[in-house]
XYZ file of C-alpha atoms in Angstrom:
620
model
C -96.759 -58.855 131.935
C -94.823 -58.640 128.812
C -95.646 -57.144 125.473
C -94.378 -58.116 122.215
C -94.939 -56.025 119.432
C -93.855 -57.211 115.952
C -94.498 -57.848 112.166
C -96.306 -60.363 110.411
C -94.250 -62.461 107.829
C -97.005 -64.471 105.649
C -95.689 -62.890 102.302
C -97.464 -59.667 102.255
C -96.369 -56.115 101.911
C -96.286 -54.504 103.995
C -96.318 -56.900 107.133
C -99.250 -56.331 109.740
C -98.784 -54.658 112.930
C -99.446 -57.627 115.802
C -98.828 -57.504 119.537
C -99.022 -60.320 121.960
C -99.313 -59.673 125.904
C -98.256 -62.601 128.147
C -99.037 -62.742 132.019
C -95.894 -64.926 132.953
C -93.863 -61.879 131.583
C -90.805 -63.041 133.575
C -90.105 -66.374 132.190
C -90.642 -65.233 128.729
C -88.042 -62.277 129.345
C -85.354 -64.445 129.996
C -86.637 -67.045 127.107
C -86.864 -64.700 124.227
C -84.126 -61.919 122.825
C -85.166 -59.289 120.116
C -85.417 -59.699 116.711
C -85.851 -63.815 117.658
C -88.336 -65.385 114.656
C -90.890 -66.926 116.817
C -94.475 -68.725 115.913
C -96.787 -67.575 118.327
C -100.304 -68.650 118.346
C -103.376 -67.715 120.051
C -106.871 -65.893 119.310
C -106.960 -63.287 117.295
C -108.466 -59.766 117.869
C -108.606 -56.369 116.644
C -108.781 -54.566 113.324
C -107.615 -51.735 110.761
C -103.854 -53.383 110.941
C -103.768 -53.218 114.510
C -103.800 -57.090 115.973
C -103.056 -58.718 119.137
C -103.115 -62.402 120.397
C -104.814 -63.602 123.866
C -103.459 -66.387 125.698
C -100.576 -66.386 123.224
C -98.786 -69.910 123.132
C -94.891 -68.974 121.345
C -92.278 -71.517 119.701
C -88.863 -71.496 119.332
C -87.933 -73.559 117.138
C -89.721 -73.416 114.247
C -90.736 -77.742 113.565
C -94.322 -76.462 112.399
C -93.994 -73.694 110.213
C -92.814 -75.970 107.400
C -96.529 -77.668 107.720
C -99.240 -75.576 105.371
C -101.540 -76.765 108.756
C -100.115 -76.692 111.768
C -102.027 -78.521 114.242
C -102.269 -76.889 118.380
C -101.986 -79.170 121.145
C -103.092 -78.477 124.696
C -100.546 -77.787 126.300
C -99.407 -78.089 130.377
C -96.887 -76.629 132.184
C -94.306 -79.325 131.546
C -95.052 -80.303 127.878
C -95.247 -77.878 125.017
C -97.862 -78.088 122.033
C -94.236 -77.643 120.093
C -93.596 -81.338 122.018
C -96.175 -83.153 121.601
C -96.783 -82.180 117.670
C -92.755 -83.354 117.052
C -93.515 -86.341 119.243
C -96.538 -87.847 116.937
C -94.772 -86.718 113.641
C -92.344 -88.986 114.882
C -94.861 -91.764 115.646
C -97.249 -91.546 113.127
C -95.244 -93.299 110.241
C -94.640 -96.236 112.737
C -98.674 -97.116 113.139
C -99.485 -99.960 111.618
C -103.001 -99.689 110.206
C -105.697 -101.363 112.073
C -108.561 -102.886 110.603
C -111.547 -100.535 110.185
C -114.382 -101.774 112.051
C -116.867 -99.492 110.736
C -119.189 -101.564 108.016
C -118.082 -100.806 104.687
C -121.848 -100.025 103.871
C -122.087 -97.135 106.363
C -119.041 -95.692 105.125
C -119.569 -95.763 101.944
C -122.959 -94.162 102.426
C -121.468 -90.938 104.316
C -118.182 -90.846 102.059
C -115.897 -91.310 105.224
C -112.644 -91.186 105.142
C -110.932 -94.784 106.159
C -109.985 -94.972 109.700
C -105.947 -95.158 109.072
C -106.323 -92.068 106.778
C -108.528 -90.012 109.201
C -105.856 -91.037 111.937
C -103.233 -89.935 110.351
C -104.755 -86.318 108.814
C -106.236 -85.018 111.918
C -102.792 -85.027 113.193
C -100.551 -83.690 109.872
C -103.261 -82.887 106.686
C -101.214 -81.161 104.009
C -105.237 -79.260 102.956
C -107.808 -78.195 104.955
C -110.257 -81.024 103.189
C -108.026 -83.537 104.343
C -108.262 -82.067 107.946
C -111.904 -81.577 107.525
C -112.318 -85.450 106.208
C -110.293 -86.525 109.126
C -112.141 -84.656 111.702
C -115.590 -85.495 110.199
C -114.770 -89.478 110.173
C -113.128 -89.337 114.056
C -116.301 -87.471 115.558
C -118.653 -89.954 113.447
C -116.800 -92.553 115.229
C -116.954 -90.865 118.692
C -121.202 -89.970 118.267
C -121.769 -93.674 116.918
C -120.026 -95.401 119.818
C -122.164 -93.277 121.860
C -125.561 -94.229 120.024
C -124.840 -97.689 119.694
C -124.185 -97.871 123.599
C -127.768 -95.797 124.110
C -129.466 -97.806 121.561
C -128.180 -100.994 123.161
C -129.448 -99.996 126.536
C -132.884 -98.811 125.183
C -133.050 -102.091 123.700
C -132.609 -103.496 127.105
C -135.147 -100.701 128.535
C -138.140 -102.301 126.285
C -137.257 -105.549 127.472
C -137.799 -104.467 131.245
C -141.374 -104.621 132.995
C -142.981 -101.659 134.017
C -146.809 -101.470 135.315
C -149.305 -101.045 132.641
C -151.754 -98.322 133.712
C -154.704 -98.690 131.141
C -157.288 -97.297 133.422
C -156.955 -93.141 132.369
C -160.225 -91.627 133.035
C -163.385 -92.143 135.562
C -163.077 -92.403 139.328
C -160.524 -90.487 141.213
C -159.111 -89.039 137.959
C -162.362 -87.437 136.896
C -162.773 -85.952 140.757
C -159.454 -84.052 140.370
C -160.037 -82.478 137.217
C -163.827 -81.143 138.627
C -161.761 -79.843 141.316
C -159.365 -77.747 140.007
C -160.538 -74.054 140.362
C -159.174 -73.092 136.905
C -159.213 -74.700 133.405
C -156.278 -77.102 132.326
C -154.447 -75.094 129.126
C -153.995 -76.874 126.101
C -150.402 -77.593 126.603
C -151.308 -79.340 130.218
C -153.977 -80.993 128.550
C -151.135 -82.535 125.663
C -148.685 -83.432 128.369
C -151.642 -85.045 130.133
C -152.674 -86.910 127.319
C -148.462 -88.209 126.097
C -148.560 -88.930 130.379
C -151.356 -91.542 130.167
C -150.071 -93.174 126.648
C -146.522 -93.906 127.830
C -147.549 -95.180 131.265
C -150.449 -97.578 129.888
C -147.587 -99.255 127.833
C -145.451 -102.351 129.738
C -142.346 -100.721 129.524
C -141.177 -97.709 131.937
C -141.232 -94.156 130.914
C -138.478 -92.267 131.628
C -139.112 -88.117 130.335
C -138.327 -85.153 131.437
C -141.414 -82.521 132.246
C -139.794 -78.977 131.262
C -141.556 -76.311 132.226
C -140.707 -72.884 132.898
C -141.312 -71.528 137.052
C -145.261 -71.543 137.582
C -146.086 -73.208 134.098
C -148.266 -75.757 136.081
C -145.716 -78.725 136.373
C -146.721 -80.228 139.513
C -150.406 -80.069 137.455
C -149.185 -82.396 135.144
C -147.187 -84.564 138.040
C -150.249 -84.933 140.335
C -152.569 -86.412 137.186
C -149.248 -89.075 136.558
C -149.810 -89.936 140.228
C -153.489 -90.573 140.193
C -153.525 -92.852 137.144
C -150.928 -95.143 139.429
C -153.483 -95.442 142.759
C -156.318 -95.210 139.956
C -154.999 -98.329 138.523
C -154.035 -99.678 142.186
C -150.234 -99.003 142.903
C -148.326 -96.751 145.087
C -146.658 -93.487 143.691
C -144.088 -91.389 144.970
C -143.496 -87.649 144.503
C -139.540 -86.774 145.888
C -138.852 -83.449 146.480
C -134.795 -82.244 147.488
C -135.964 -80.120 150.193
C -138.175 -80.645 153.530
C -139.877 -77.238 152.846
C -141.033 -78.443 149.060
C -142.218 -81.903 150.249
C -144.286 -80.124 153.012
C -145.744 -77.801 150.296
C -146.902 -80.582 148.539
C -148.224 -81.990 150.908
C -150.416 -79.671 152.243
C -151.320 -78.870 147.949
C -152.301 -82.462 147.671
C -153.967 -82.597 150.641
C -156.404 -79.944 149.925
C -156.521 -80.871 146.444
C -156.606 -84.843 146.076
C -159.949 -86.956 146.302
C -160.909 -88.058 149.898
C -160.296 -91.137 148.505
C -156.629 -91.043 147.928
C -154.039 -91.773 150.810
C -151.767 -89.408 150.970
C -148.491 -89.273 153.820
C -145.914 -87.619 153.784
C -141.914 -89.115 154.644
C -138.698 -86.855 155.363
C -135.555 -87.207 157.926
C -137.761 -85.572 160.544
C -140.933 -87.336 160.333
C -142.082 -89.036 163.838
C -140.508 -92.083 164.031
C -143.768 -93.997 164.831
C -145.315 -92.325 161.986
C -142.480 -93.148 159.571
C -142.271 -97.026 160.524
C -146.278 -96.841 159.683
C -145.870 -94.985 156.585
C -142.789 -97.525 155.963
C -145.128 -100.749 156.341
C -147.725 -99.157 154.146
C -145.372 -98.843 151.393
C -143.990 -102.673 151.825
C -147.685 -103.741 151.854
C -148.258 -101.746 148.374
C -151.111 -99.847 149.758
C -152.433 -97.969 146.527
C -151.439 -94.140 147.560
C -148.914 -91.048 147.222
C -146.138 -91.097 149.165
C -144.378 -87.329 149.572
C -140.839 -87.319 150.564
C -137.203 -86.065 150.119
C -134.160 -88.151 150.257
C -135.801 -90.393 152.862
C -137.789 -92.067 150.262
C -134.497 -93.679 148.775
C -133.400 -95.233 151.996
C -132.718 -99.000 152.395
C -135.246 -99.238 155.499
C -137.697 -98.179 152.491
C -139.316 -101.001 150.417
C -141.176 -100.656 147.311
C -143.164 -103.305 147.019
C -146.218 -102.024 144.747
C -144.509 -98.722 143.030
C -145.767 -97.543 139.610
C -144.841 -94.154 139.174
C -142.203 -91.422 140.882
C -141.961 -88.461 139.723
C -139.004 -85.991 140.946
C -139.712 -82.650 142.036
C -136.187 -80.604 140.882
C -134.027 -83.587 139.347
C -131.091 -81.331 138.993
C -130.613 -81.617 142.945
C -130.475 -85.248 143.330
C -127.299 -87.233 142.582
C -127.534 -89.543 139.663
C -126.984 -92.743 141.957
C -130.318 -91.519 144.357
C -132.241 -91.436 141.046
C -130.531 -94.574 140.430
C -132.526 -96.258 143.477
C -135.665 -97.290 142.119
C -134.231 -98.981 138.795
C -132.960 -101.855 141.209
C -136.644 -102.509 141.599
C -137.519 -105.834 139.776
C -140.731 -104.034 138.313
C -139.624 -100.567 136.926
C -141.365 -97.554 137.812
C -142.761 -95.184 135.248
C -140.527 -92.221 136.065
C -140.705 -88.309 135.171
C -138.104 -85.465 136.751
C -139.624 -82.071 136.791
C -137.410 -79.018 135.933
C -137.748 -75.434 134.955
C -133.832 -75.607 133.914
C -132.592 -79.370 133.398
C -128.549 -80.006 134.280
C -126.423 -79.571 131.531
C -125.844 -83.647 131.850
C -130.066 -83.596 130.919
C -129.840 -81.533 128.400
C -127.022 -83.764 126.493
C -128.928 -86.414 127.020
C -131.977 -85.218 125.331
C -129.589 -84.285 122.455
C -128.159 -87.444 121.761
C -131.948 -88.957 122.209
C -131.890 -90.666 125.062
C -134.718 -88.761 127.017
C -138.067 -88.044 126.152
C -138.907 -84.699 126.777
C -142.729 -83.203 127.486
C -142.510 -79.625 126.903
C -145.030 -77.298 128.569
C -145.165 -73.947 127.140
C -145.871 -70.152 128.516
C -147.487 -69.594 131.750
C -150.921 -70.197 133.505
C -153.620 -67.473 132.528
C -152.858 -64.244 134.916
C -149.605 -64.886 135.089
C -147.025 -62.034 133.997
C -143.439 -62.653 133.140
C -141.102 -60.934 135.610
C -138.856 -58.442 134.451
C -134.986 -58.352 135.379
C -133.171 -56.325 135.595
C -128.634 -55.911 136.250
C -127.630 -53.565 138.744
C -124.107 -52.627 138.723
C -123.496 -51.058 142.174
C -119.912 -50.024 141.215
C -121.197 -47.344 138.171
C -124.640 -47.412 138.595
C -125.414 -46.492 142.254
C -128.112 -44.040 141.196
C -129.843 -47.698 139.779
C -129.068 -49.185 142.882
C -130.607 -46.790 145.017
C -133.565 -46.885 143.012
C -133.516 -50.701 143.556
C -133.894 -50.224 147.364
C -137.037 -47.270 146.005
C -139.084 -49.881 144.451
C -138.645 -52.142 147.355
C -139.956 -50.106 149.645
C -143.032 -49.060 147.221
C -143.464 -52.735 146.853
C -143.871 -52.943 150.585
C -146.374 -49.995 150.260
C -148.497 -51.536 148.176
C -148.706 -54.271 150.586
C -146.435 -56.793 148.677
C -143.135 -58.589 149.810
C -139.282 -58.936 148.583
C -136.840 -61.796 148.862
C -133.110 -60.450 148.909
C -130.682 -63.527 148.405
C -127.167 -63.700 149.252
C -124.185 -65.746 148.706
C -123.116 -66.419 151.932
C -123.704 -66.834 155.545
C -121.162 -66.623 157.797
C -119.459 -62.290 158.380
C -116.177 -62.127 157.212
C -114.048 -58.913 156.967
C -115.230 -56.208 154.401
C -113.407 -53.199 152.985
C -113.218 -50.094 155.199
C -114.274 -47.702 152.580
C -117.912 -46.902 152.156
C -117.984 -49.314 148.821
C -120.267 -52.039 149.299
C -117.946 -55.346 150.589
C -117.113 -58.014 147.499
C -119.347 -60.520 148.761
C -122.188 -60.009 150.800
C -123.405 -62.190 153.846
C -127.111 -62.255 154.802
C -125.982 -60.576 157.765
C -124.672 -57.650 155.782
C -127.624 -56.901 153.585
C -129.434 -56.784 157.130
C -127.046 -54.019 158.007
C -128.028 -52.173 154.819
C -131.202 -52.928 154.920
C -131.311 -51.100 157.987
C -129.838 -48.016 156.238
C -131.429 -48.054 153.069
C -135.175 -48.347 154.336
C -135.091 -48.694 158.345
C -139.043 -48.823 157.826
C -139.075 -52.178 156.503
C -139.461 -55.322 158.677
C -137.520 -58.105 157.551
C -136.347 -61.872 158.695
C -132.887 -63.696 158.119
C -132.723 -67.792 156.682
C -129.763 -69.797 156.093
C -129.342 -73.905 156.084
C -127.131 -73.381 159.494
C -130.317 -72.370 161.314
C -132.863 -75.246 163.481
C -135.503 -76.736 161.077
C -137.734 -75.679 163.334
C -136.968 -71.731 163.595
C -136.429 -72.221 159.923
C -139.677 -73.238 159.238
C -141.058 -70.745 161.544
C -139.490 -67.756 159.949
C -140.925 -69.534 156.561
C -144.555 -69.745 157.954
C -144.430 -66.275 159.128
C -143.216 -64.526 155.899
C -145.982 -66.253 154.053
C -148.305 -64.975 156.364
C -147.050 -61.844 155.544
C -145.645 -60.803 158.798
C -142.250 -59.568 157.397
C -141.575 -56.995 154.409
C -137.907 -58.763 153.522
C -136.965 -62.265 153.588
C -133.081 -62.028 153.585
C -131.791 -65.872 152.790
C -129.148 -67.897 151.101
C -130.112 -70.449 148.636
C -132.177 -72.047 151.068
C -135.373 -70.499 149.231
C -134.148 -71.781 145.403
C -136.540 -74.377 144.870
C -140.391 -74.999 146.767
C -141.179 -71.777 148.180
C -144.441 -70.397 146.766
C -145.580 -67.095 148.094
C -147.869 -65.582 145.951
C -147.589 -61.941 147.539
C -143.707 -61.680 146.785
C -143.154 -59.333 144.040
C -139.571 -58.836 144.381
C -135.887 -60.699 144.585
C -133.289 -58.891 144.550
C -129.925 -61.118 144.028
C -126.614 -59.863 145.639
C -123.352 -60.358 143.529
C -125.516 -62.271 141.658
C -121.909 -63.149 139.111
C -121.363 -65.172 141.677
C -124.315 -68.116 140.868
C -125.010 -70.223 137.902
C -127.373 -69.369 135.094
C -129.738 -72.056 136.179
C -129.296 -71.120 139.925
C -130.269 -67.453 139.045
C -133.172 -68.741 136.700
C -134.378 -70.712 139.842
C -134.475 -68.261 142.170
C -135.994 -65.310 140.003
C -139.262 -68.110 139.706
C -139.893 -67.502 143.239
C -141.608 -64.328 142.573
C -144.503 -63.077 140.103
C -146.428 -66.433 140.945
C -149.856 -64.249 141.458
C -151.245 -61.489 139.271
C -148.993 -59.011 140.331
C -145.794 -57.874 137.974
C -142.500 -59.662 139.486
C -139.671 -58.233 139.079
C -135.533 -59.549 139.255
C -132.646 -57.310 140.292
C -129.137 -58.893 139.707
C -126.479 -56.651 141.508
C -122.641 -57.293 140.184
C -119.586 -55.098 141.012
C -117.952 -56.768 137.893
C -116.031 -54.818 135.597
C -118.167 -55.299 132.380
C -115.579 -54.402 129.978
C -113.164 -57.001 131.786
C -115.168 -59.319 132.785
C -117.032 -60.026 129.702
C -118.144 -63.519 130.280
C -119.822 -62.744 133.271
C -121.871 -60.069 131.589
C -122.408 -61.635 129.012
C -123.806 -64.547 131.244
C -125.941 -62.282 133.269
C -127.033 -60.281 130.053
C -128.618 -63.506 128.737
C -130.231 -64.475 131.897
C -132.294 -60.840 132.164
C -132.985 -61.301 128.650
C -134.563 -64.567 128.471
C -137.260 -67.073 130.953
C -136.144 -69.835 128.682
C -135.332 -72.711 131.021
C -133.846 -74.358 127.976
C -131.766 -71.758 126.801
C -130.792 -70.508 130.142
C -129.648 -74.797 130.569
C -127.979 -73.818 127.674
C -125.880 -71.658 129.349
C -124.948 -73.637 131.894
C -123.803 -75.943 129.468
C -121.315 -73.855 127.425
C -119.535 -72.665 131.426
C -119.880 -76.127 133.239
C -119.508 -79.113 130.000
C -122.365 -81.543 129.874
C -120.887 -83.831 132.245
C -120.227 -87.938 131.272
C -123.512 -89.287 129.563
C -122.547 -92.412 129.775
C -121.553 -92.136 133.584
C -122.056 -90.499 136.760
C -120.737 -87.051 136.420
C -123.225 -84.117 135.797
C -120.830 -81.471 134.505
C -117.363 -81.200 133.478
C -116.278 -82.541 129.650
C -118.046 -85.687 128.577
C -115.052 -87.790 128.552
C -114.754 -87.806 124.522
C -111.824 -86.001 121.709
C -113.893 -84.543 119.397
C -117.661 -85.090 120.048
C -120.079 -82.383 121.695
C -123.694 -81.001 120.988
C -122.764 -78.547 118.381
C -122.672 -81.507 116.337
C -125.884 -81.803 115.724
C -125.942 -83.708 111.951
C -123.118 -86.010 112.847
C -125.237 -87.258 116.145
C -128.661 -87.347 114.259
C -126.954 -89.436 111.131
C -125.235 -91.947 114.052
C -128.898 -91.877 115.653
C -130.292 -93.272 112.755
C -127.632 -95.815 111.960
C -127.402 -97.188 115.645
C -130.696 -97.467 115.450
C -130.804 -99.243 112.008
C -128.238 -101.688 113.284
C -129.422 -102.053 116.563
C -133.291 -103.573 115.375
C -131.122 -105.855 112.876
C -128.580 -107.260 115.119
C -128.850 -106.081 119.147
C -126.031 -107.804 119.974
C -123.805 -106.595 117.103
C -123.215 -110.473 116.674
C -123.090 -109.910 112.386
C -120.303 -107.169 112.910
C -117.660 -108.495 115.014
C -114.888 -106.446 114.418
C -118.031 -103.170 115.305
C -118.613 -105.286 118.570
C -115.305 -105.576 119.287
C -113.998 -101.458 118.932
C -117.540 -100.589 120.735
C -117.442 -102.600 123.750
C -113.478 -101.343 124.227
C -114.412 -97.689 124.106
C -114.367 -95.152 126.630
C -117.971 -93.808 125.182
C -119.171 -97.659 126.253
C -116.914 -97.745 129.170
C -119.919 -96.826 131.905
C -122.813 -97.966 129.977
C -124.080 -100.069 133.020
C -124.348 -96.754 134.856
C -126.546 -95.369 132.161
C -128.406 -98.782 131.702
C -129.672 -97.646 135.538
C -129.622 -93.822 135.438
């Protein structure tokens, strides 16, 4: 590293103190010599005269400083932000202005700057309104090329066929609901109800059910089910994992009328059995089908299908949810999360998914409490941690202990706890902490059938610890667990820790979350900050929301579920620019679909990169 301590020349007296640390300390040795005037810029932080600059980004030669703005470019190891900015000062004056092809109506009515103008400010403004102006007309440009291409393909949506399921009460429907063993909450009741209405229309649904863990999702999923067979089509209910599309199963088959067929169709269902099941579904027998990915194979055809809802959306690709939008008839179609992909959450910002929100928890339930261990200066916490498990086990209840990995690798030779723990590790310490305890190991390497065996056994309670990877995120319901305990738990996503912390308090016992982290927190700040959030909220949506600001929202208008959306200046903190392009893609949309009044509109829409994979979002 080298530091750089000097004065601040921006015609005050006297100058401010300001330091600026940078990690390739070598190369910027040999570049720099003292008392050299420099620009440097980066963040700034600090206070009482005392500055320094993170990430600092220096300049020789000062081309910039004559600029009252001076506009940062991102930079890469072979071209400077000092290179590019001399490069399109040298450019600009040679554009020749193109023609605007926003309607002089619309940009009169939002006082936009002209497109020439706005090109050239955002790159040299002489005032911060001018760079404001610019700024304010480019994103406009970026959110309504995005909203025309969704309005255009919700347009096309309403012109597709879906089933109209009219029939919403009576028969099969009214059997379920006498046979619940509890009373539907009002918010089931309203999801219920905004269910029935969208699926009776002719055109397909396509909403997202967000629930937190154990609101009473799969509730809501099994009453969009039965109004399909009640109306005399097939249904499907895809779940990413074997174990989850087994629970179901076995739910629905205790649960469902007599009356209703109900089979079940993964990779490792009998072969005879799966041809059967196969030719039931080509013959449009009205019924629920159960699967996992099986149910989007090609030997599969959907010949009756009315509704599919997704169990866990966030682990299918976008081109498997893609499959059943080839179908000539479209299915009504609802994913199920307790925290959507950031791509989902985009997607309900910028309005093009309808979103059925069920609130709190089922009656009895109690929200589990979580809690951050830091091992490295808070063992007396940690050892405490290992107390309450065994008390847990005591009181006759059970505790899931998740790790990051599988395979042993070498830790350090000191008694510190290694930097990332196996499952087979927490088994040693296991053994040492509380050598009372019975416990099982689970990992994806291991035979479906042991797997499923050491599954069936924990929920009959025949083991104090489960000690698994991931393997357990999604499906596995066992009431009796009160605790999960998450090792190096800086080492999953927000919504992967959210996930995973629903497994437990799912009876009427208090659940409880330990995170364990050997993070520096006053280093590492991020990460804290990240797992801060996560024990201080069971917001799906927020904790989405997290995931979002770490992993990008991924391309709407494509394939990608994280990562940046494949736009300049556009993202969802720009909330009044994408609601006032909502409303004027809309507007122009119902006037003129094919934008056949405003050719020079059609012409810079259909050439831009935000309309660029529409056809993949016309499907997905």
């Amino acid at each position: 590293m080298l530091t750089i301590t000097g004065t601040t020349d921006d015609g005050t007296s006297p100058g401010t103190t300001l330091t600026a640390t940078f990690f390739n300390g070598y190369e910027t040795n040999r570049d720099l010599t003292q008392n050299q005037r420099i620009i440097i810029t980066g963040t700034l932080t600090g206070n009482n005269g005392t500055y320094n600059l993170e990430k600092p980004v220096y300049e020789h030669t000062p081309t910039l400083l004559p600029s009252p703005i001076t506009p940062i470019y991102p930079a890469t190891k072979h071209v400077s932000t000092e290179t590019i900015a001399a490069a399109t000062k040298n450019l600009l004056p040679t554009l020749i202005p193109e023609p605007d092809p926003l309607p002089e109506t619309i940009r009169t009515q939002h006082n936009l700057a002209p497109l020439h103008q706005a090109q050239q400010h955002i790159h040299h403004p002489t005032t911060q309104a001018q760079q404001h102006a610019a700024q304010t007309r480019l994103t406009y440009d970026e959110a309504l090329a995005m909203q025309l291409a969704l309005a255009q393909k919700r347009h096309h949506t309403h012109t597709q066929r879906a089933h109209p399921l009219t029939k919403t009460s009576g028969g099969i429907i009214d059997e379920y609901t006498a046979s619940l063993p509890y009373s539907l909450t009002d918010g089931q009741l309203s999801a219920i109800n905004r269910v029935y209405s969208a699926q009776a229309q002719g055109c397909p649904l396509n909403a997202l059910l967000l629930g937190d863990v154990g609101a009473g999702k799969t509730t809501i999923a099994a009453y969009a089910l039965l109004q399909a067979v009640h109306n005399g089509f097939t249904a499907a209910l895809i779940a990413p994992t074997e174990v989850l599309a087994e629970q179901h199963y076995e739910s629905f088959q205790k649960t469902m009328p007599s009356s209703v067929t109900v089979k079940l169709l993964t990779g490792t269902t009998d072969p005879e059995d799966a041809a059967e099941i196969r030719e039931l579904i080509k013959a449009g027998q009205p019924g629920i089908i159960i699967g996992t990915h099986a149910l989007f194979s090609k030997r599969v055809t959907w010949s009756n299908l009315a509704t599919v809802v997704i169990d866990e959306q966030h682990r299918f690709g976008v081109a498997q949810r893609d499959t059943f939008n080839k179908l000539a008839t479209k299915p009504h179609t609802i994913a199920m999360s307790a925290t959507p992909i950031p791509r989902t959450i985009a997607m309900t910002v910028y309005g093009d998914l309808d979103i059925i929100t069920l609130p709190g928890l089922p009656t009895g339930r109690k929200p589990v409490q979580t809690h951050i261990i830091n091992t490295g200066t808070h063992q007396r916490h940690y050892q405490r941690m290992w107390q309450k498990i065994s008390e847990e086990a005591a009181a006759g209840h059970q505790t899931f202990i998740v790790a990051p990995k599988i395979d042993p690798h070498e830790t350090n030779n000191s008694n510190e706890t290694p930097a990332t723990w196996t499952v087979y590790d927490i088994a040693q310490e296991l053994t040492r902490q509380a050598p009372h305890l019975t416990f099982s190991v689970l990992h994806s390497k291991m035979d479906p059938d042991e797997k499923n065996r050491i599954m069936a056994d924990f929920a009959q309670g025949t083991t104090h610890v489960l000690i698994s990877t991931t393997v357990i995120e999604v499906g596995v319901n066992i009431p009796n667990a009160t605790i999960i305990t998450i090792i190096n738990a800086d080492r999953f996503g927000a919504a992967q820790l959210h996930q995973l912390r629903g497994r437990v308090g799912r009876g009427n016992h208090q659940g409880y979350c330990f995170l364990t982290t050997t993070i520096d927190p006053t280093t590492d700040t991020k990460t804290q900050k990240r797992l801060t959030a996560i024990a201080n909220t069971l917001d799906g949506t927020l904790i989405a929301e997290i995931d979002l600001q770490t992993r990008g929202e991924g391309h709407i208008l494509g394939t990608r579920q994280a990562g940046n959306n494949g736009l300049k200046l556009l993202n969802l903190t720009n909330h009044t620019l994408i609601k006032t392009a909502h409303h004027d893609a809309e507007t122009l949309t119902q006037q003129d679909p094919n934008l056949t009044q405003h050719p020079a509109l059609a012409a810079w829409l259909y050439g831009h990169s935000a309309y660029q994979n529409v056809d993949a979002l016309m499907r997905t």
